[in-house]
């Protein structure tokens, strides 16, 4: 249960919460041995190249070169980039209306594991910056969820107490860390993103 009366700020993850993802970060068929969807995610989550890129330590060209070698992909640089840029597909239906309504009562923020390729697209092309004043990307703050440093950076820069923050994410490990730090946190499940979760918490009109 959450304590709605104490919430001043809603902190959103982006992918899977506000943004609908299309497939995975790379095609399973690019590997010599067939790779399942679960294996794609496993490779992605444990990748050193991804961690360096999404913490702002290497640029996009070095990331692509490193990741292709690391994952054993049979693909050219430009084809990888073209697919990778289509991964964040669109906002979930109802996100813009939800954010507009929430902004009347709450301070809105976002904390996302992102990178220099995706961030301009989701902020400008998808217009999230228009609705969310405080946006924190891992490659800019040089810390990725679920590292505590990422959450501490947000709390410090926003000058907000953890118990005043409602955090919405689709990964349990990030939810667990947020709760350990004193935030109120709810896991987003299903295929409709965070809109249904926010409705279920009765933070907006049905």
Tab-separated table of C-alpha atoms in Angstrom:
chain	number	residue	atom	x	y	z
A	1	UNK	CA	0.000	0.000	0.000
A	2	UNK	CA	1.108	3.562	-0.622
A	3	UNK	CA	0.484	6.660	1.449
A	4	UNK	CA	-0.919	9.041	-1.150
A	5	UNK	CA	-1.080	11.951	1.269
A	6	UNK	CA	2.699	11.999	1.661
A	7	UNK	CA	3.494	11.877	-2.070
A	8	UNK	CA	4.776	15.103	-3.592
A	9	UNK	CA	6.753	13.620	-6.482
A	10	UNK	CA	6.205	10.807	-8.972
A	11	UNK	CA	9.387	9.348	-10.452
A	12	UNK	CA	8.940	7.291	-13.623
A	13	UNK	CA	11.111	4.769	-15.365
A	14	UNK	CA	10.646	5.164	-19.127
A	15	UNK	CA	10.988	1.915	-21.103
A	16	UNK	CA	8.089	-0.401	-20.307
A	17	UNK	CA	6.424	2.271	-18.163
A	18	UNK	CA	5.870	5.332	-20.349
A	19	UNK	CA	7.498	4.108	-23.562
A	20	UNK	CA	6.472	1.013	-25.474
A	21	UNK	CA	9.498	-0.990	-26.624
A	22	UNK	CA	9.615	-2.722	-29.995
A	23	UNK	CA	11.288	-6.116	-29.817
A	24	UNK	CA	14.776	-6.096	-28.328
A	25	UNK	CA	17.985	-4.073	-28.641
A	26	UNK	CA	19.338	-6.432	-31.309
A	27	UNK	CA	18.026	-9.194	-33.562
A	28	UNK	CA	18.485	-12.743	-32.236
A	29	UNK	CA	19.286	-13.870	-35.798
A	30	UNK	CA	22.475	-11.806	-35.740
A	31	UNK	CA	24.096	-14.453	-33.563
A	32	UNK	CA	25.621	-17.537	-35.173
A	33	UNK	CA	23.664	-19.755	-32.799
A	34	UNK	CA	19.958	-18.987	-32.550
A	35	UNK	CA	19.184	-16.786	-29.547
A	36	UNK	CA	15.854	-16.634	-27.718
A	37	UNK	CA	14.237	-13.469	-26.430
A	38	UNK	CA	15.307	-14.324	-22.892
A	39	UNK	CA	18.906	-14.783	-24.036
A	40	UNK	CA	18.830	-11.371	-25.717
A	41	UNK	CA	17.909	-9.767	-22.399
A	42	UNK	CA	20.474	-11.806	-20.506
A	43	UNK	CA	23.244	-10.714	-22.867
A	44	UNK	CA	22.097	-7.115	-22.663
A	45	UNK	CA	21.866	-6.975	-18.873
A	46	UNK	CA	25.309	-8.450	-18.236
A	47	UNK	CA	27.090	-6.575	-21.025
A	48	UNK	CA	30.115	-4.461	-20.094
A	49	UNK	CA	29.667	-2.451	-23.299
A	50	UNK	CA	26.093	-1.552	-22.355
A	51	UNK	CA	27.101	-0.526	-18.850
A	52	UNK	CA	29.913	1.685	-20.141
A	53	UNK	CA	27.649	3.273	-22.772
A	54	UNK	CA	24.665	3.867	-20.518
A	55	UNK	CA	26.845	5.305	-17.763
A	56	UNK	CA	28.365	7.796	-20.194
A	57	UNK	CA	31.863	6.294	-20.272
A	58	UNK	CA	32.082	5.535	-24.010
A	59	UNK	CA	30.541	7.027	-27.148
A	60	UNK	CA	28.076	5.338	-29.475
A	61	UNK	CA	30.630	4.158	-32.036
A	62	UNK	CA	32.765	2.467	-29.405
A	63	UNK	CA	29.645	0.947	-27.850
A	64	UNK	CA	28.517	-0.607	-31.117
A	65	UNK	CA	31.985	-1.962	-31.866
A	66	UNK	CA	32.372	-3.415	-28.374
A	67	UNK	CA	28.877	-4.878	-28.154
A	68	UNK	CA	29.011	-6.568	-31.561
A	69	UNK	CA	32.280	-8.241	-30.552
A	70	UNK	CA	31.095	-9.028	-27.030
A	71	UNK	CA	27.823	-10.649	-28.116
A	72	UNK	CA	29.285	-12.338	-31.186
A	73	UNK	CA	26.909	-10.601	-33.586
A	74	UNK	CA	27.159	-10.906	-37.353
A	75	UNK	CA	25.971	-7.428	-38.316
A	76	UNK	CA	27.435	-4.193	-39.645
A	77	UNK	CA	27.619	-1.008	-37.569
A	78	UNK	CA	24.950	0.926	-39.492
A	79	UNK	CA	22.458	-1.948	-39.515
A	80	UNK	CA	22.862	-2.362	-35.758
A	81	UNK	CA	22.241	1.367	-35.203
A	82	UNK	CA	19.179	1.391	-37.470
A	83	UNK	CA	17.585	-1.441	-35.475
A	84	UNK	CA	18.668	-0.047	-32.116
A	85	UNK	CA	17.043	3.317	-32.830
A	86	UNK	CA	13.674	1.621	-33.401
A	87	UNK	CA	13.713	-0.122	-30.019
A	88	UNK	CA	11.883	2.697	-28.161
A	89	UNK	CA	8.811	2.660	-30.375
A	90	UNK	CA	6.230	5.094	-29.003
A	91	UNK	CA	4.512	6.349	-25.881
A	92	UNK	CA	1.931	3.977	-24.447
A	93	UNK	CA	-1.635	5.108	-25.212
A	94	UNK	CA	-2.853	7.651	-22.684
A	95	UNK	CA	0.579	8.663	-21.377
A	96	UNK	CA	0.385	12.312	-22.418
A	97	UNK	CA	-3.072	12.767	-20.912
A	98	UNK	CA	-1.966	10.993	-17.726
A	99	UNK	CA	1.097	13.199	-17.324
A	100	UNK	CA	-0.939	16.344	-17.922
A	101	UNK	CA	-3.406	15.341	-15.223
A	102	UNK	CA	-0.743	14.255	-12.729
A	103	UNK	CA	1.177	17.501	-13.196
A	104	UNK	CA	-1.742	19.381	-11.643
A	105	UNK	CA	-1.100	17.676	-8.293
A	106	UNK	CA	2.437	16.266	-8.322
A	107	UNK	CA	5.978	17.103	-9.297
A	108	UNK	CA	6.945	14.760	-12.133
A	109	UNK	CA	10.377	13.284	-12.779
A	110	UNK	CA	11.974	10.460	-14.755
A	111	UNK	CA	14.974	8.229	-14.086
A	112	UNK	CA	15.995	6.001	-16.970
A	113	UNK	CA	18.882	3.795	-17.982
A	114	UNK	CA	19.430	5.448	-21.337
A	115	UNK	CA	22.118	6.620	-23.710
A	116	UNK	CA	23.203	9.349	-26.093
A	117	UNK	CA	21.394	7.722	-29.030
A	118	UNK	CA	17.967	7.218	-27.453
A	119	UNK	CA	17.742	10.180	-25.078
A	120	UNK	CA	17.215	13.009	-27.631
A	121	UNK	CA	14.540	10.907	-29.331
A	122	UNK	CA	12.519	10.158	-26.202
A	123	UNK	CA	12.881	13.670	-24.798
A	124	UNK	CA	12.255	15.694	-27.949
A	125	UNK	CA	10.621	13.517	-30.600
A	126	UNK	CA	8.306	11.846	-28.061
A	127	UNK	CA	7.970	15.198	-26.247
A	128	UNK	CA	8.472	13.748	-22.772
A	129	UNK	CA	10.511	16.774	-21.741
A	130	UNK	CA	7.391	18.851	-22.318
A	131	UNK	CA	5.517	16.901	-19.649
A	132	UNK	CA	8.277	15.910	-17.200
A	133	UNK	CA	10.379	18.822	-15.922
A	134	UNK	CA	13.024	16.764	-14.109
A	135	UNK	CA	14.520	14.073	-16.334
A	136	UNK	CA	17.564	12.050	-15.316
A	137	UNK	CA	19.371	9.780	-17.782
A	138	UNK	CA	21.983	7.286	-16.625
A	139	UNK	CA	24.541	8.403	-19.211
A	140	UNK	CA	24.245	11.999	-17.981
A	141	UNK	CA	24.389	11.333	-14.233
A	142	UNK	CA	26.930	8.513	-14.769
A	143	UNK	CA	24.976	6.016	-12.702
A	144	UNK	CA	22.562	3.255	-13.692
A	145	UNK	CA	19.643	1.713	-11.881
A	146	UNK	CA	19.617	-0.300	-9.707
A	147	UNK	CA	22.780	1.356	-8.331
A	148	UNK	CA	21.948	3.424	-5.270
A	149	UNK	CA	23.969	6.314	-6.687
A	150	UNK	CA	21.350	6.843	-9.406
A	151	UNK	CA	18.536	7.228	-6.871
A	152	UNK	CA	20.653	9.315	-4.499
A	153	UNK	CA	21.509	11.690	-7.345
A	154	UNK	CA	17.829	12.237	-8.127
A	155	UNK	CA	16.885	12.811	-4.487
A	156	UNK	CA	19.762	15.237	-3.989
A	157	UNK	CA	19.250	17.246	-7.177
A	158	UNK	CA	15.496	17.470	-6.634
A	159	UNK	CA	15.932	18.203	-2.916
A	160	UNK	CA	13.123	15.825	-2.006
A	161	UNK	CA	12.771	13.321	0.818
A	162	UNK	CA	12.533	9.666	-0.268
A	163	UNK	CA	9.232	9.066	1.521
A	164	UNK	CA	7.646	11.810	-0.605
A	165	UNK	CA	8.532	9.987	-3.834
A	166	UNK	CA	6.405	7.404	-5.621
A	167	UNK	CA	8.649	5.424	-7.982
A	168	UNK	CA	7.222	3.383	-10.876
A	169	UNK	CA	9.414	0.835	-12.665
A	170	UNK	CA	8.930	-2.490	-14.431
A	171	UNK	CA	11.985	-4.197	-12.886
A	172	UNK	CA	11.709	-5.651	-9.393
A	173	UNK	CA	15.389	-5.090	-8.581
A	174	UNK	CA	14.968	-1.322	-9.032
A	175	UNK	CA	11.751	-1.356	-6.999
A	176	UNK	CA	13.571	-3.147	-4.168
A	177	UNK	CA	16.420	-0.614	-4.038
A	178	UNK	CA	13.997	2.317	-4.112
A	179	UNK	CA	12.106	0.850	-1.161
A	180	UNK	CA	15.348	0.268	0.751
A	181	UNK	CA	16.082	3.972	0.325
A	182	UNK	CA	12.676	4.875	1.757
A	183	UNK	CA	10.755	5.607	-1.413
A	184	UNK	CA	7.260	4.369	-2.069
A	185	UNK	CA	7.602	2.097	-5.088
A	186	UNK	CA	5.193	0.132	-7.265
A	187	UNK	CA	6.122	-2.337	-9.989
A	188	UNK	CA	4.469	-1.796	-13.365
A	189	UNK	CA	3.258	-5.065	-14.873
A	190	UNK	CA	1.357	-6.121	-17.960
A	191	UNK	CA	1.498	-4.812	-21.501
A	192	UNK	CA	-0.190	-1.427	-21.084
A	193	UNK	CA	2.593	0.414	-19.274
A	194	UNK	CA	2.242	2.740	-16.327
A	195	UNK	CA	-1.124	4.273	-17.200
A	196	UNK	CA	-3.097	1.343	-15.827
A	197	UNK	CA	-0.912	1.243	-12.711
A	198	UNK	CA	-1.518	4.924	-12.032
A	199	UNK	CA	-5.244	4.400	-12.536
A	200	UNK	CA	-5.251	1.438	-10.145
A	201	UNK	CA	-3.613	3.638	-7.495
A	202	UNK	CA	-6.426	6.162	-8.049
A	203	UNK	CA	-3.995	8.970	-8.784
A	204	UNK	CA	-5.956	10.034	-11.870
A	205	UNK	CA	-9.565	9.808	-12.995
A	206	UNK	CA	-10.608	6.478	-14.499
